[in-house]
GROMACS .gro file of C-alpha atoms in nm:
model
  317
    1UNK     CA    1  -0.012   0.008   0.009
    2UNK     CA    2   0.124   0.334  -0.090
    3UNK     CA    3   0.255   0.582   0.195
    4UNK     CA    4   0.000   0.818   0.318
    5UNK     CA    5   0.022   1.185   0.228
    6UNK     CA    6   0.073   1.435   0.483
    7UNK     CA    7  -0.178   1.745   0.417
    8UNK     CA    8   0.089   1.961   0.466
    9UNK     CA    9   0.277   1.816   0.192
   10UNK     CA   10   0.092   1.977  -0.102
   11UNK     CA   11   0.260   1.918  -0.481
   12UNK     CA   12   0.182   1.912  -0.799
   13UNK     CA   13   0.068   1.609  -1.023
   14UNK     CA   14   0.236   1.623  -1.370
   15UNK     CA   15  -0.065   1.587  -1.648
   16UNK     CA   16   0.073   1.441  -1.943
   17UNK     CA   17  -0.068   1.346  -2.304
   18UNK     CA   18  -0.100   0.992  -2.423
   19UNK     CA   19  -0.189   0.846  -2.763
   20UNK     CA   20  -0.496   0.578  -2.751
   21UNK     CA   21  -0.802   0.480  -2.947
   22UNK     CA   22  -1.152   0.637  -2.845
   23UNK     CA   23  -1.416   0.522  -3.066
   24UNK     CA   24  -1.193   0.319  -3.325
   25UNK     CA   25  -1.016   0.672  -3.364
   26UNK     CA   26  -0.675   0.792  -3.286
   27UNK     CA   27  -0.675   1.034  -2.992
   28UNK     CA   28  -0.485   1.217  -2.722
   29UNK     CA   29  -0.590   1.182  -2.374
   30UNK     CA   30  -0.486   1.361  -2.071
   31UNK     CA   31  -0.348   1.122  -1.785
   32UNK     CA   32  -0.195   1.168  -1.422
   33UNK     CA   33   0.010   0.883  -1.246
   34UNK     CA   34  -0.065   0.811  -0.899
   35UNK     CA   35   0.093   0.527  -0.709
   36UNK     CA   36   0.232   0.373  -1.001
   37UNK     CA   37  -0.102   0.362  -1.200
   38UNK     CA   38  -0.245   0.569  -1.505
   39UNK     CA   39  -0.542   0.750  -1.439
   40UNK     CA   40  -0.740   0.932  -1.758
   41UNK     CA   41  -0.866   1.286  -1.717
   42UNK     CA   42  -1.192   1.379  -1.898
   43UNK     CA   43  -1.279   1.703  -1.889
   44UNK     CA   44  -1.636   1.864  -1.965
   45UNK     CA   45  -1.876   2.034  -1.732
   46UNK     CA   46  -1.696   1.864  -1.436
   47UNK     CA   47  -1.323   1.723  -1.476
   48UNK     CA   48  -1.355   1.349  -1.390
   49UNK     CA   49  -1.061   1.130  -1.303
   50UNK     CA   50  -1.056   0.734  -1.350
   51UNK     CA   51  -0.824   0.430  -1.386
   52UNK     CA   52  -0.738   0.412  -1.748
   53UNK     CA   53  -0.756   0.051  -1.797
   54UNK     CA   54  -1.034  -0.004  -1.515
   55UNK     CA   55  -1.160  -0.349  -1.697
   56UNK     CA   56  -0.790  -0.466  -1.666
   57UNK     CA   57  -0.655  -0.328  -1.344
   58UNK     CA   58  -0.813  -0.266  -0.972
   59UNK     CA   59  -0.732   0.047  -0.789
   60UNK     CA   60  -0.471  -0.041  -0.563
   61UNK     CA   61  -0.553   0.222  -0.278
   62UNK     CA   62  -0.851   0.426  -0.351
   63UNK     CA   63  -0.816   0.645  -0.034
   64UNK     CA   64  -0.465   0.726  -0.136
   65UNK     CA   65  -0.586   0.857  -0.464
   66UNK     CA   66  -0.841   1.047  -0.316
   67UNK     CA   67  -0.595   1.213  -0.079
   68UNK     CA   68  -0.338   1.284  -0.390
   69UNK     CA   69  -0.606   1.460  -0.584
   70UNK     CA   70  -0.732   1.641  -0.308
   71UNK     CA   71  -0.407   1.769  -0.181
   72UNK     CA   72  -0.281   1.869  -0.534
   73UNK     CA   73  -0.157   2.226  -0.605
   74UNK     CA   74  -0.296   2.312  -0.923
   75UNK     CA   75  -0.460   2.010  -1.085
   76UNK     CA   76  -0.817   2.043  -0.920
   77UNK     CA   77  -1.045   1.773  -1.091
   78UNK     CA   78  -1.399   1.751  -0.961
   79UNK     CA   79  -1.455   1.403  -0.929
   80UNK     CA   80  -1.290   1.048  -0.913
   81UNK     CA   81  -1.444   0.754  -1.030
   82UNK     CA   82  -1.378   0.379  -0.990
   83UNK     CA   83  -1.551   0.040  -0.960
   84UNK     CA   84  -1.493  -0.332  -0.826
   85UNK     CA   85  -1.420  -0.565  -1.093
   86UNK     CA   86  -1.598  -0.897  -1.099
   87UNK     CA   87  -1.636  -1.113  -0.908
   88UNK     CA   88  -1.636  -0.865  -0.599
   89UNK     CA   89  -1.977  -0.759  -0.631
   90UNK     CA   90  -2.045  -0.662  -0.256
   91UNK     CA   91  -1.940  -0.291  -0.159
   92UNK     CA   92  -1.623  -0.266   0.020
   93UNK     CA   93  -1.500   0.080   0.049
   94UNK     CA   94  -1.675   0.365   0.249
   95UNK     CA   95  -1.818   0.536  -0.078
   96UNK     CA   96  -2.193   0.580  -0.157
   97UNK     CA   97  -2.203   0.306  -0.436
   98UNK     CA   98  -2.409   0.341  -0.761
   99UNK     CA   99  -2.435   0.021  -0.986
  100UNK     CA  100  -2.294  -0.071  -1.323
  101UNK     CA  101  -2.455  -0.363  -1.507
  102UNK     CA  102  -2.226  -0.586  -1.698
  103UNK     CA  103  -2.286  -0.904  -1.912
  104UNK     CA  104  -2.121  -1.186  -1.793
  105UNK     CA  105  -2.085  -1.574  -1.819
  106UNK     CA  106  -1.963  -1.793  -1.551
  107UNK     CA  107  -1.722  -2.066  -1.682
  108UNK     CA  108  -1.635  -2.426  -1.522
  109UNK     CA  109  -1.578  -2.617  -1.860
  110UNK     CA  110  -1.697  -2.618  -2.222
  111UNK     CA  111  -1.925  -2.926  -2.165
  112UNK     CA  112  -2.117  -2.783  -1.843
  113UNK     CA  113  -2.172  -2.461  -2.084
  114UNK     CA  114  -2.302  -2.636  -2.378
  115UNK     CA  115  -2.517  -2.891  -2.186
  116UNK     CA  116  -2.650  -2.667  -1.916
  117UNK     CA  117  -2.603  -2.261  -1.955
  118UNK     CA  118  -2.772  -2.282  -2.305
  119UNK     CA  119  -3.072  -2.395  -2.423
  120UNK     CA  120  -3.136  -2.631  -2.694
  121UNK     CA  121  -3.188  -2.364  -2.940
  122UNK     CA  122  -2.829  -2.237  -2.914
  123UNK     CA  123  -2.687  -2.571  -2.894
  124UNK     CA  124  -2.852  -2.632  -3.262
  125UNK     CA  125  -2.723  -2.304  -3.396
  126UNK     CA  126  -2.365  -2.406  -3.316
  127UNK     CA  127  -2.444  -2.720  -3.490
  128UNK     CA  128  -2.570  -2.548  -3.769
  129UNK     CA  129  -2.257  -2.355  -3.813
  130UNK     CA  130  -2.059  -2.677  -3.796
  131UNK     CA  131  -2.280  -2.835  -4.104
  132UNK     CA  132  -2.256  -2.493  -4.313
  133UNK     CA  133  -1.873  -2.558  -4.290
  134UNK     CA  134  -1.768  -2.311  -4.034
  135UNK     CA  135  -1.450  -2.380  -3.873
  136UNK     CA  136  -1.317  -2.187  -3.569
  137UNK     CA  137  -0.978  -2.191  -3.422
  138UNK     CA  138  -0.743  -1.972  -3.226
  139UNK     CA  139  -0.516  -1.781  -3.495
  140UNK     CA  140  -0.202  -1.558  -3.503
  141UNK     CA  141  -0.168  -1.193  -3.592
  142UNK     CA  142  -0.042  -1.222  -3.932
  143UNK     CA  143  -0.078  -1.047  -4.279
  144UNK     CA  144  -0.328  -1.306  -4.380
  145UNK     CA  145  -0.542  -1.235  -4.063
  146UNK     CA  146  -0.541  -0.876  -4.073
  147UNK     CA  147  -0.644  -0.901  -4.448
  148UNK     CA  148  -0.926  -1.084  -4.324
  149UNK     CA  149  -0.996  -0.834  -4.068
  150UNK     CA  150  -0.973  -0.555  -4.307
  151UNK     CA  151  -1.241  -0.687  -4.554
  152UNK     CA  152  -1.492  -0.756  -4.242
  153UNK     CA  153  -1.441  -0.412  -4.134
  154UNK     CA  154  -1.518  -0.267  -4.474
  155UNK     CA  155  -1.829  -0.475  -4.552
  156UNK     CA  156  -2.071  -0.205  -4.439
  157UNK     CA  157  -2.074   0.130  -4.270
  158UNK     CA  158  -2.331   0.067  -4.051
  159UNK     CA  159  -2.344  -0.200  -3.760
  160UNK     CA  160  -2.607  -0.230  -3.478
  161UNK     CA  161  -2.792   0.074  -3.587
  162UNK     CA  162  -2.449   0.282  -3.544
  163UNK     CA  163  -2.199   0.407  -3.789
  164UNK     CA  164  -1.921   0.158  -3.749
  165UNK     CA  165  -1.604   0.267  -3.613
  166UNK     CA  166  -1.347   0.081  -3.826
  167UNK     CA  167  -1.542   0.124  -4.167
  168UNK     CA  168  -1.309   0.276  -4.438
  169UNK     CA  169  -0.951   0.186  -4.242
  170UNK     CA  170  -0.705   0.028  -4.467
  171UNK     CA  171  -0.470  -0.276  -4.405
  172UNK     CA  172  -0.187  -0.072  -4.248
  173UNK     CA  173  -0.414   0.105  -4.014
  174UNK     CA  174  -0.580  -0.206  -3.881
  175UNK     CA  175  -0.255  -0.375  -3.832
  176UNK     CA  176  -0.120  -0.085  -3.640
  177UNK     CA  177  -0.430  -0.037  -3.431
  178UNK     CA  178  -0.494  -0.375  -3.329
  179UNK     CA  179  -0.141  -0.517  -3.235
  180UNK     CA  180  -0.097  -0.256  -2.930
  181UNK     CA  181  -0.268  -0.524  -2.698
  182UNK     CA  182  -0.168  -0.862  -2.836
  183UNK     CA  183   0.038  -0.925  -2.507
  184UNK     CA  184  -0.296  -1.014  -2.347
  185UNK     CA  185  -0.528  -1.133  -2.621
  186UNK     CA  186  -0.624  -1.437  -2.794
  187UNK     CA  187  -0.754  -1.433  -3.162
  188UNK     CA  188  -1.010  -1.656  -3.260
  189UNK     CA  189  -1.111  -1.684  -3.600
  190UNK     CA  190  -1.412  -1.850  -3.778
  191UNK     CA  191  -1.329  -1.978  -4.145
  192UNK     CA  192  -1.571  -2.065  -4.443
  193UNK     CA  193  -1.304  -2.259  -4.662
  194UNK     CA  194  -1.014  -2.025  -4.649
  195UNK     CA  195  -1.221  -1.710  -4.582
  196UNK     CA  196  -1.211  -1.551  -4.259
  197UNK     CA  197  -1.586  -1.493  -4.194
  198UNK     CA  198  -1.562  -1.372  -3.846
  199UNK     CA  199  -1.326  -1.302  -3.532
  200UNK     CA  200  -1.313  -1.237  -3.179
  201UNK     CA  201  -1.050  -1.086  -2.964
  202UNK     CA  202  -1.042  -1.229  -2.622
  203UNK     CA  203  -0.833  -1.035  -2.375
  204UNK     CA  204  -0.721  -1.196  -2.012
  205UNK     CA  205  -0.794  -0.930  -1.766
  206UNK     CA  206  -0.709  -1.159  -1.487
  207UNK     CA  207  -1.004  -1.209  -1.326
  208UNK     CA  208  -1.186  -1.280  -1.602
  209UNK     CA  209  -1.188  -1.306  -2.017
  210UNK     CA  210  -1.303  -0.988  -2.166
  211UNK     CA  211  -1.461  -0.990  -2.561
  212UNK     CA  212  -1.317  -0.704  -2.735
  213UNK     CA  213  -1.388  -0.711  -3.099
  214UNK     CA  214  -1.632  -0.986  -3.185
  215UNK     CA  215  -1.763  -0.959  -3.543
  216UNK     CA  216  -1.872  -1.154  -3.831
  217UNK     CA  217  -1.963  -1.104  -4.212
  218UNK     CA  218  -2.322  -1.002  -4.278
  219UNK     CA  219  -2.300  -1.200  -4.593
  220UNK     CA  220  -2.281  -1.526  -4.421
  221UNK     CA  221  -2.502  -1.460  -4.106
  222UNK     CA  222  -2.739  -1.757  -4.195
  223UNK     CA  223  -2.440  -1.978  -4.110
  224UNK     CA  224  -2.443  -1.871  -3.721
  225UNK     CA  225  -2.092  -1.757  -3.712
  226UNK     CA  226  -2.131  -1.568  -3.384
  227UNK     CA  227  -2.268  -1.903  -3.204
  228UNK     CA  228  -1.961  -2.084  -3.340
  229UNK     CA  229  -1.713  -1.826  -3.211
  230UNK     CA  230  -1.875  -1.786  -2.855
  231UNK     CA  231  -1.843  -2.150  -2.838
  232UNK     CA  232  -1.476  -2.134  -2.931
  233UNK     CA  233  -1.437  -1.861  -2.671
  234UNK     CA  234  -1.591  -2.066  -2.420
  235UNK     CA  235  -1.317  -2.342  -2.503
  236UNK     CA  236  -1.058  -2.074  -2.481
  237UNK     CA  237  -1.161  -1.919  -2.152
  238UNK     CA  238  -1.181  -2.274  -2.006
  239UNK     CA  239  -0.825  -2.338  -2.113
  240UNK     CA  240  -0.670  -2.026  -1.967
  241UNK     CA  241  -0.867  -2.111  -1.652
  242UNK     CA  242  -1.059  -1.772  -1.656
  243UNK     CA  243  -1.382  -1.806  -1.447
  244UNK     CA  244  -1.570  -1.563  -1.648
  245UNK     CA  245  -1.616  -1.422  -2.001
  246UNK     CA  246  -1.718  -1.079  -1.997
  247UNK     CA  247  -1.921  -0.917  -2.272
  248UNK     CA  248  -1.960  -0.558  -2.224
  249UNK     CA  249  -2.247  -0.402  -2.072
  250UNK     CA  250  -2.589  -0.555  -1.983
  251UNK     CA  251  -2.882  -0.353  -2.131
  252UNK     CA  252  -3.126  -0.296  -2.417
  253UNK     CA  253  -2.927  -0.335  -2.714
  254UNK     CA  254  -2.934  -0.566  -3.046
  255UNK     CA  255  -2.701  -0.773  -2.856
  256UNK     CA  256  -2.888  -0.831  -2.571
  257UNK     CA  257  -3.088  -1.126  -2.690
  258UNK     CA  258  -2.798  -1.289  -2.808
  259UNK     CA  259  -2.596  -1.260  -2.492
  260UNK     CA  260  -2.863  -1.431  -2.286
  261UNK     CA  261  -2.912  -1.695  -2.548
  262UNK     CA  262  -2.529  -1.754  -2.498
  263UNK     CA  263  -2.558  -1.789  -2.110
  264UNK     CA  264  -2.435  -1.452  -2.020
  265UNK     CA  265  -2.638  -1.319  -1.691
  266UNK     CA  266  -2.641  -0.957  -1.547
  267UNK     CA  267  -2.408  -0.894  -1.284
  268UNK     CA  268  -2.426  -0.556  -1.112
  269UNK     CA  269  -2.092  -0.406  -0.984
  270UNK     CA  270  -2.065  -0.094  -0.725
  271UNK     CA  271  -1.891   0.209  -0.880
  272UNK     CA  272  -1.804   0.502  -0.664
  273UNK     CA  273  -1.796   0.890  -0.751
  274UNK     CA  274  -1.589   1.070  -0.498
  275UNK     CA  275  -1.662   1.453  -0.515
  276UNK     CA  276  -1.318   1.650  -0.479
  277UNK     CA  277  -1.470   1.978  -0.504
  278UNK     CA  278  -1.766   2.182  -0.458
  279UNK     CA  279  -1.879   2.153  -0.844
  280UNK     CA  280  -1.799   1.769  -0.811
  281UNK     CA  281  -2.068   1.764  -0.479
  282UNK     CA  282  -2.316   1.942  -0.708
  283UNK     CA  283  -2.291   1.749  -1.003
  284UNK     CA  284  -2.318   1.445  -0.815
  285UNK     CA  285  -2.641   1.579  -0.625
  286UNK     CA  286  -2.801   1.694  -0.963
  287UNK     CA  287  -2.706   1.360  -1.132
  288UNK     CA  288  -2.483   1.503  -1.398
  289UNK     CA  289  -2.174   1.335  -1.276
  290UNK     CA  290  -2.204   1.082  -1.573
  291UNK     CA  291  -2.244   1.282  -1.851
  292UNK     CA  292  -2.531   1.459  -2.038
  293UNK     CA  293  -2.597   1.132  -2.209
  294UNK     CA  294  -2.697   0.948  -1.895
  295UNK     CA  295  -2.905   1.277  -1.786
  296UNK     CA  296  -3.148   1.221  -2.066
  297UNK     CA  297  -3.448   1.033  -1.971
  298UNK     CA  298  -3.524   0.709  -2.164
  299UNK     CA  299  -3.845   0.806  -2.296
  300UNK     CA  300  -3.645   1.064  -2.511
  301UNK     CA  301  -3.339   0.847  -2.525
  302UNK     CA  302  -3.496   0.553  -2.718
  303UNK     CA  303  -3.693   0.742  -2.975
  304UNK     CA  304  -3.368   0.917  -3.082
  305UNK     CA  305  -3.210   0.598  -3.105
  306UNK     CA  306  -3.443   0.460  -3.318
  307UNK     CA  307  -3.466   0.764  -3.538
  308UNK     CA  308  -3.087   0.738  -3.576
  309UNK     CA  309  -3.093   0.370  -3.699
  310UNK     CA  310  -3.368   0.443  -3.953
  311UNK     CA  311  -3.126   0.762  -4.091
  312UNK     CA  312  -2.816   0.561  -4.073
  313UNK     CA  313  -3.022   0.276  -4.256
  314UNK     CA  314  -3.151   0.522  -4.552
  315UNK     CA  315  -2.782   0.686  -4.568
  316UNK     CA  316  -2.572   0.366  -4.565
  317UNK     CA  317  -2.357   0.309  -4.846
   0.00000   0.00000   0.00000
């Protein structure tokens, strides 16, 4: 545990710039380092600080982070936020928790998943993919695989009712951008003959496996490629002795039914927002600490999303 800060030892944190990907595009973000961990800084109506790789790391000492941010001379963020990662679902810190809902699949072994955690309809879809000639295997990140990725990404500019982040990228861009995290990823490819028709990127987050890219060709959708990919992903998690497979957030989306049918469950994790300034306290009280999108009522948000899907569908290339 880091040494506590004396309240008289006021100093200035160094804010530095780091290059990363935001919504699939290169971006520069502001960061600070505290206790050997990197925290990103999000500026807006309120300035928010959070652990940059919070899906992959736990905040080692939240109290130390709060004290460090509170006692800094010039850097004055309004809020510090962090959460507890799966499987720690019970609040263990002295801050008022809110709740994040994630989609996670408990894993013991493949046979248990196939026989007990999915229904007959999903098992039949996996068999259907095999009969359609889909072969799924773990892959290497070589030029052939990247060419297949590029073809899949450029199949359509719209996916799941949104503009697709990676549409229009060339081979060189994709090869560079997706090589950054190979040190913690397994690549799983679905093939129809020699053609890559879908792939998944499974990251090892220590306590669980985390699905990153999970995508297949629309022109082959009748071959149940996604079901075949999930099946192989479960096999890989079992081989890696990962107790859970996490597939983003739980909620209303075009993927919700697929997640449920694949055995995923809703897990609620405590998230904490710690105010550091009066502005932070006010934002927390008024409910603006999660940004303006979160403050929009569902009665307005859902119709707007439907309009967006319709608009993108009409203007898709």
